N, CA, C and O atoms as a GROMACS GRO file, in nm:
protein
  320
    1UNK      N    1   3.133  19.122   6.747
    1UNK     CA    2   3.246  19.053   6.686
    1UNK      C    3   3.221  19.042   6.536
    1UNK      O    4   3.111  19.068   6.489
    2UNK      N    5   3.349  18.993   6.444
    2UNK     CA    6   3.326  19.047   6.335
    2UNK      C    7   3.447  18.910   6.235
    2UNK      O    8   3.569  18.911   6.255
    3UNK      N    9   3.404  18.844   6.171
    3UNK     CA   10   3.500  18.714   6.156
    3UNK      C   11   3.556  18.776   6.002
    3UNK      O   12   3.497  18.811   5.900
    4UNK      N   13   3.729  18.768   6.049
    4UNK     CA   14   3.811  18.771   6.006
    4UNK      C   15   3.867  18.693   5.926
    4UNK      O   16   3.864  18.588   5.990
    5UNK      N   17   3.934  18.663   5.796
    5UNK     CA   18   3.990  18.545   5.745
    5UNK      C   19   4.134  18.614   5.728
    5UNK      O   20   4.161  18.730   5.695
    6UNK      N   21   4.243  18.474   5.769
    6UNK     CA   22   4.383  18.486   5.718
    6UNK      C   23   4.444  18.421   5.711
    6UNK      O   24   4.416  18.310   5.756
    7UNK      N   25   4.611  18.452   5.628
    7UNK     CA   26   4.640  18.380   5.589
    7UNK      C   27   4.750  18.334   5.652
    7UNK      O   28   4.838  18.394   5.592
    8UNK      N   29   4.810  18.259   5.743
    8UNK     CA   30   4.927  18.271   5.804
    8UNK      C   31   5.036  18.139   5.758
    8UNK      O   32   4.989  18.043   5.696
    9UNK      N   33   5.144  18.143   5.785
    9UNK     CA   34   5.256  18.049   5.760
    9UNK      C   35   5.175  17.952   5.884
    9UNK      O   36   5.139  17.990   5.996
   10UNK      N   37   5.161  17.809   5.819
   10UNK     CA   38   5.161  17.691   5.891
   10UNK      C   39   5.235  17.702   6.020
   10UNK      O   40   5.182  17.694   6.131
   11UNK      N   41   5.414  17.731   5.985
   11UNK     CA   42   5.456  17.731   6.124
   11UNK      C   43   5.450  17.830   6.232
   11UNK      O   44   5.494  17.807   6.345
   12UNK      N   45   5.377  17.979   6.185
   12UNK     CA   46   5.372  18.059   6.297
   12UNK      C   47   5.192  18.007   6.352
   12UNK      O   48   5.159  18.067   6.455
   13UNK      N   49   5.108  17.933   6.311
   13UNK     CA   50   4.981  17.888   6.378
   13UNK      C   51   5.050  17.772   6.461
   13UNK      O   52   5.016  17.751   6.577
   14UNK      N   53   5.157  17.690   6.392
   14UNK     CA   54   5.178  17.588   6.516
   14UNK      C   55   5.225  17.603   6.594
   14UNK      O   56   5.227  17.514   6.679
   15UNK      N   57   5.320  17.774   6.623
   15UNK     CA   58   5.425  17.794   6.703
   15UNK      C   59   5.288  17.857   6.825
   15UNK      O   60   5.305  17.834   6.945
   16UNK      N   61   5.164  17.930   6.781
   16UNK     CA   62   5.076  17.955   6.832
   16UNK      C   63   4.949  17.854   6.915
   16UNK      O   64   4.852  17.890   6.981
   17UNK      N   65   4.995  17.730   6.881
   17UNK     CA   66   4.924  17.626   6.917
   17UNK      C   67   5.015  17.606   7.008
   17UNK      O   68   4.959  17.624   7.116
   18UNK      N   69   5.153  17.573   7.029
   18UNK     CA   70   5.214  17.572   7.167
   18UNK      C   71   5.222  17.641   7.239
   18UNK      O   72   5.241  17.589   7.350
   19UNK      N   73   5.216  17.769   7.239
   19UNK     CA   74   5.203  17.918   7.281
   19UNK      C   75   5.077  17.901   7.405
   19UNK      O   76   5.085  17.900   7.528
   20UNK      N   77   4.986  17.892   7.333
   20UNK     CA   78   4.856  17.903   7.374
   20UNK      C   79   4.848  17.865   7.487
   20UNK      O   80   4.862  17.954   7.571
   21UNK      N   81   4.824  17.723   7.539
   21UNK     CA   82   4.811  17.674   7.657
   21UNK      C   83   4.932  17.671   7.765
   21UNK      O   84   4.921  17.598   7.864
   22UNK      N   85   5.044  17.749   7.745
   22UNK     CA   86   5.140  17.786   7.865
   22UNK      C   87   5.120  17.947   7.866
   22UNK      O   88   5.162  18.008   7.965
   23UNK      N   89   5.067  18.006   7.779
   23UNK     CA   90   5.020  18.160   7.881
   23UNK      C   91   4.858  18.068   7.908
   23UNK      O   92   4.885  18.002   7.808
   24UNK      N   93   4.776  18.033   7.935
   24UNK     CA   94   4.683  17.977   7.981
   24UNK      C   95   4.537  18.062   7.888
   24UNK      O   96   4.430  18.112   7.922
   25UNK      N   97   4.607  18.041   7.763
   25UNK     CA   98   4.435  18.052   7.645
   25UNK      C   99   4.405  17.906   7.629
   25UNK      O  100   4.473  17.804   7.640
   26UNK      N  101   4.262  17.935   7.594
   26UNK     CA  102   4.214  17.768   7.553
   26UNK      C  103   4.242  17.730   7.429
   26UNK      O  104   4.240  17.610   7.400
   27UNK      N  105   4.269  17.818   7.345
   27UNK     CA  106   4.372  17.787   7.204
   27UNK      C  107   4.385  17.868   7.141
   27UNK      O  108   4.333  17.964   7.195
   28UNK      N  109   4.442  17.904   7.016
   28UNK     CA  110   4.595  17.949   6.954
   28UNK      C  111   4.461  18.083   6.883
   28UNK      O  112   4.512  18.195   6.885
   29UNK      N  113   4.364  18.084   6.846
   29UNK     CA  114   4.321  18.189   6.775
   29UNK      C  115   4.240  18.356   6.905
   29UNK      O  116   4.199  18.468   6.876
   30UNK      N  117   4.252  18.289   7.028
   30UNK     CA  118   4.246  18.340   7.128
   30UNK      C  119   4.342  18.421   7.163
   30UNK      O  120   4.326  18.541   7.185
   31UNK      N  121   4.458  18.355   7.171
   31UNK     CA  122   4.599  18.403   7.137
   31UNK      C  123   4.625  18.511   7.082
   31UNK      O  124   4.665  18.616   7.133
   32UNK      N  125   4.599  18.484   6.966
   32UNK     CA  126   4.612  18.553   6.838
   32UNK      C  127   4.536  18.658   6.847
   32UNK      O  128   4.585  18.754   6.788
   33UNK      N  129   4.409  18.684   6.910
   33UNK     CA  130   4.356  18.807   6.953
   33UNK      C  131   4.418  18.867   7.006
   33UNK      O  132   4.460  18.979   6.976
   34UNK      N  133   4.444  18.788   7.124
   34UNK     CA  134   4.533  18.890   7.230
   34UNK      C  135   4.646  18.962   7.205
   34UNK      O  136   4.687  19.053   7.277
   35UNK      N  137   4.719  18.905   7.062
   35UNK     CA  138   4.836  18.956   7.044
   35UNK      C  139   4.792  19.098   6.969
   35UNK      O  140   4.826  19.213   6.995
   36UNK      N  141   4.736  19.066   6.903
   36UNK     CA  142   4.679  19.163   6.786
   36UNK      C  143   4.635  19.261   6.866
   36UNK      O  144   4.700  19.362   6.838
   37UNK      N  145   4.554  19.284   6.956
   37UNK     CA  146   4.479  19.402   7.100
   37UNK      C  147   4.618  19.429   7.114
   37UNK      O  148   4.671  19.513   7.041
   38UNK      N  149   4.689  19.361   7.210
   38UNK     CA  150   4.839  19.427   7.203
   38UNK      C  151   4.887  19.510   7.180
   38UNK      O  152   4.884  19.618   7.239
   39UNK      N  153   4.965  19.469   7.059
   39UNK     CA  154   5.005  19.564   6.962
   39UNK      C  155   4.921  19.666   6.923
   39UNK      O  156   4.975  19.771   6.887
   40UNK      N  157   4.769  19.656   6.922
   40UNK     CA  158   4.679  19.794   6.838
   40UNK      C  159   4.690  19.859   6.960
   40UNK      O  160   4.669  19.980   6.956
   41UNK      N  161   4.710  19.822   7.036
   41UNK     CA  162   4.676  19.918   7.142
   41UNK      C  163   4.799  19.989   7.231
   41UNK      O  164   4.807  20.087   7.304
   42UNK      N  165   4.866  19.913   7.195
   42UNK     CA  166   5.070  19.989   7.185
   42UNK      C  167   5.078  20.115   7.028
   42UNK      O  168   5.140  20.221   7.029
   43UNK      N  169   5.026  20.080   6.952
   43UNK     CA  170   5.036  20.167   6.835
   43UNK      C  171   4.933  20.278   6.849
   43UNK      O  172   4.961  20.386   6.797
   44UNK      N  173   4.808  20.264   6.918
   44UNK     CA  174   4.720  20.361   6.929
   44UNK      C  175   4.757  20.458   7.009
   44UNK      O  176   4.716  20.573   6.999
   45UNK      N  177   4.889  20.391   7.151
   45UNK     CA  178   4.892  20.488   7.228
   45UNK      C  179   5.039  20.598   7.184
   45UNK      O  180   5.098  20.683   7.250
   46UNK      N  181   5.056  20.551   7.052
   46UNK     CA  182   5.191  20.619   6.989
   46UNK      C  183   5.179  20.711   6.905
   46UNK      O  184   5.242  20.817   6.904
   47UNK      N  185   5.051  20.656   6.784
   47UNK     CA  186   5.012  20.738   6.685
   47UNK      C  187   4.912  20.800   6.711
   47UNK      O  188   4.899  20.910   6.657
   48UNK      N  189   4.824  20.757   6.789
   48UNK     CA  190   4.687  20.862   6.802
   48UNK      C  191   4.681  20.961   6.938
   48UNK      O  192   4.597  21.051   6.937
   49UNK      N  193   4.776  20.944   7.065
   49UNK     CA  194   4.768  20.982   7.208
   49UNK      C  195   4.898  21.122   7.131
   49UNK      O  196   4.998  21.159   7.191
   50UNK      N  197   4.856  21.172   6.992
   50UNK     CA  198   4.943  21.323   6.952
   50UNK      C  199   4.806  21.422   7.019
   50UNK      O  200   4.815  21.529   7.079
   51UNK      N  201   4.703  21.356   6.991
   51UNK     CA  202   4.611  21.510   7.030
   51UNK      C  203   4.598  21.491   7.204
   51UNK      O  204   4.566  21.579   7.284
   52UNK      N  205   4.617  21.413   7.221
   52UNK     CA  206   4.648  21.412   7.398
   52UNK      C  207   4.754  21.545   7.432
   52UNK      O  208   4.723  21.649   7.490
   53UNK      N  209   4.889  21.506   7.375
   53UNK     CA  210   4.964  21.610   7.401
   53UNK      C  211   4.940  21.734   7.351
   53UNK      O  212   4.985  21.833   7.409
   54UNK      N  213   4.848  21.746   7.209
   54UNK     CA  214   4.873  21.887   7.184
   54UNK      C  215   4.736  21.960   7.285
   54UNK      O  216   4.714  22.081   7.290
   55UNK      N  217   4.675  21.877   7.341
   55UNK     CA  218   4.543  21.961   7.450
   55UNK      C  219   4.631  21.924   7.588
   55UNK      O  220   4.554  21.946   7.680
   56UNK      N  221   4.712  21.894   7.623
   56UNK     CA  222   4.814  21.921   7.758
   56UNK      C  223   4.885  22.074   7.696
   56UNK      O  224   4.877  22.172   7.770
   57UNK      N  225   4.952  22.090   7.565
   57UNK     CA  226   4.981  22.196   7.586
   57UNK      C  227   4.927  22.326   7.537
   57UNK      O  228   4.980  22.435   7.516
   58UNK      N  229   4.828  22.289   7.527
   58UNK     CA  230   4.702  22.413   7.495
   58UNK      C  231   4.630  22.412   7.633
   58UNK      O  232   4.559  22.511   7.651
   59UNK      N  233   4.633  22.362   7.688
   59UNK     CA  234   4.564  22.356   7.852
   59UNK      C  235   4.687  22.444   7.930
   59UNK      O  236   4.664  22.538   8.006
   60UNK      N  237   4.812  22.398   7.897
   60UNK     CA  238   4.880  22.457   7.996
   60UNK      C  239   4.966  22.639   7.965
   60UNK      O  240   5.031  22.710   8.042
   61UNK      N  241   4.915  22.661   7.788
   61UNK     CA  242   4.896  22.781   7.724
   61UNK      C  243   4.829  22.889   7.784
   61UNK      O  244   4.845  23.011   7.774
   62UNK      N  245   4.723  22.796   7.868
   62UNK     CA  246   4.625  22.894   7.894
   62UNK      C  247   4.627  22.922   8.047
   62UNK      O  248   4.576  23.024   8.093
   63UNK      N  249   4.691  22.822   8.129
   63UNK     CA  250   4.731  22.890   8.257
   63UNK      C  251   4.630  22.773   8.365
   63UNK      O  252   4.588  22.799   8.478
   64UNK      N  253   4.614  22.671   8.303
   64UNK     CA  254   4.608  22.596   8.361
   64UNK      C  255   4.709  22.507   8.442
   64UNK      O  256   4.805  22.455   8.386
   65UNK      N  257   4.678  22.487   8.613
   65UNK     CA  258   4.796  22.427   8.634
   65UNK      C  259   4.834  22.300   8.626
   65UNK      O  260   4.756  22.205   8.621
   66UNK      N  261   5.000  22.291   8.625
   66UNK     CA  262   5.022  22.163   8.572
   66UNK      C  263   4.986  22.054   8.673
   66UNK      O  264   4.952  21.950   8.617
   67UNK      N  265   4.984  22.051   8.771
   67UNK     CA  266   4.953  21.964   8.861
   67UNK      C  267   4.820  21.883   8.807
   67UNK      O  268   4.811  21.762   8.787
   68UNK      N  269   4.695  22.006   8.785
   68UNK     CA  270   4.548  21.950   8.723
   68UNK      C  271   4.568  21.861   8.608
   68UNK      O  272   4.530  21.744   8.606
   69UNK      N  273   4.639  21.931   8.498
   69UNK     CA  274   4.691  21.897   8.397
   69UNK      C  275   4.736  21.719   8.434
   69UNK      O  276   4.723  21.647   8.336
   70UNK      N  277   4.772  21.665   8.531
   70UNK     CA  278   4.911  21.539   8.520
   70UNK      C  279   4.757  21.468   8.604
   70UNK      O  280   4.716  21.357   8.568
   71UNK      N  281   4.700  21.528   8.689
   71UNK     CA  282   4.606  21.426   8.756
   71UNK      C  283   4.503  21.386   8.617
   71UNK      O  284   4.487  21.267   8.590
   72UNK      N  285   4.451  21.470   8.553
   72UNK     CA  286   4.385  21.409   8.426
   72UNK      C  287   4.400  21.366   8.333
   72UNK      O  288   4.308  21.325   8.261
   73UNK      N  289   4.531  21.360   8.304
   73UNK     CA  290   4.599  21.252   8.198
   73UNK      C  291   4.590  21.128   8.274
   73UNK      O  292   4.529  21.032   8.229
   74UNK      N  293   4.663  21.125   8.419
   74UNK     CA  294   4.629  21.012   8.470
   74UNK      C  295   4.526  20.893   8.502
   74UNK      O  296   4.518  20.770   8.493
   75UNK      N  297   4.447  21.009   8.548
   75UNK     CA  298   4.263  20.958   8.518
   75UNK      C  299   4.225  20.871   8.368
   75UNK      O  300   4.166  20.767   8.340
   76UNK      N  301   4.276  20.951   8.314
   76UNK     CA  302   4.222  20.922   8.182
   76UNK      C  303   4.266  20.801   8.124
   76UNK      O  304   4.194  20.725   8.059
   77UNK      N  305   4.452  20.778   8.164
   77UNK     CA  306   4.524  20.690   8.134
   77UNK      C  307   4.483  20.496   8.194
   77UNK      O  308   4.503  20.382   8.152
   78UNK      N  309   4.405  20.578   8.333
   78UNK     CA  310   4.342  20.464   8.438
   78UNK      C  311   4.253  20.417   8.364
   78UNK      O  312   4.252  20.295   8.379
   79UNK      N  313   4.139  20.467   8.254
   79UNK     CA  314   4.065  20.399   8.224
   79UNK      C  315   4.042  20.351   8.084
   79UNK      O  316   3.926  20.339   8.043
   80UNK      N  317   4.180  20.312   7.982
   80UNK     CA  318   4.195  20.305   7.937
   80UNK      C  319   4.283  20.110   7.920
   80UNK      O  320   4.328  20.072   7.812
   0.00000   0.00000   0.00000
């Protein structure tokens, strides 16, 4: 782990202090992780999962079948 400093509007930490304990975190900067993983990890699978597709279709260039092709994206997708 790696401590972060920021700067946020008063009212989006207090809107995060009510937040917190009805999804069931023990408080608001926990939260605030989770949101942040979230999103990086909604954006990672948008902007960076391009070389995913361009080795599905260089795999399937080459006469690989697609069936193999969809079970190992899947795999892959499982452990992610």
């Amino acid at each position: 782990m790696t401590t972060v400093t920021l700067r946020m509007p008063a009212d989006v930490v207090a809107s995060l202090k009510a937040i917190a304990p009805l999804k069931g975190f023990q408080g608001y900067q926990t939260l605030l992780k989770a949101y942040v993983s979230e999103g990086l990890r909604r954006d990672e699978a948008q902007y960076l999962d391009d070389g995913v597709q361009r080795l599905v279709e260089a795999l399937k260039a080459r006469g690989v079948a697609p069936e193999l092709i969809e079970r190992a994206v899947h795999d892959m997708n499982q452990t992610h």
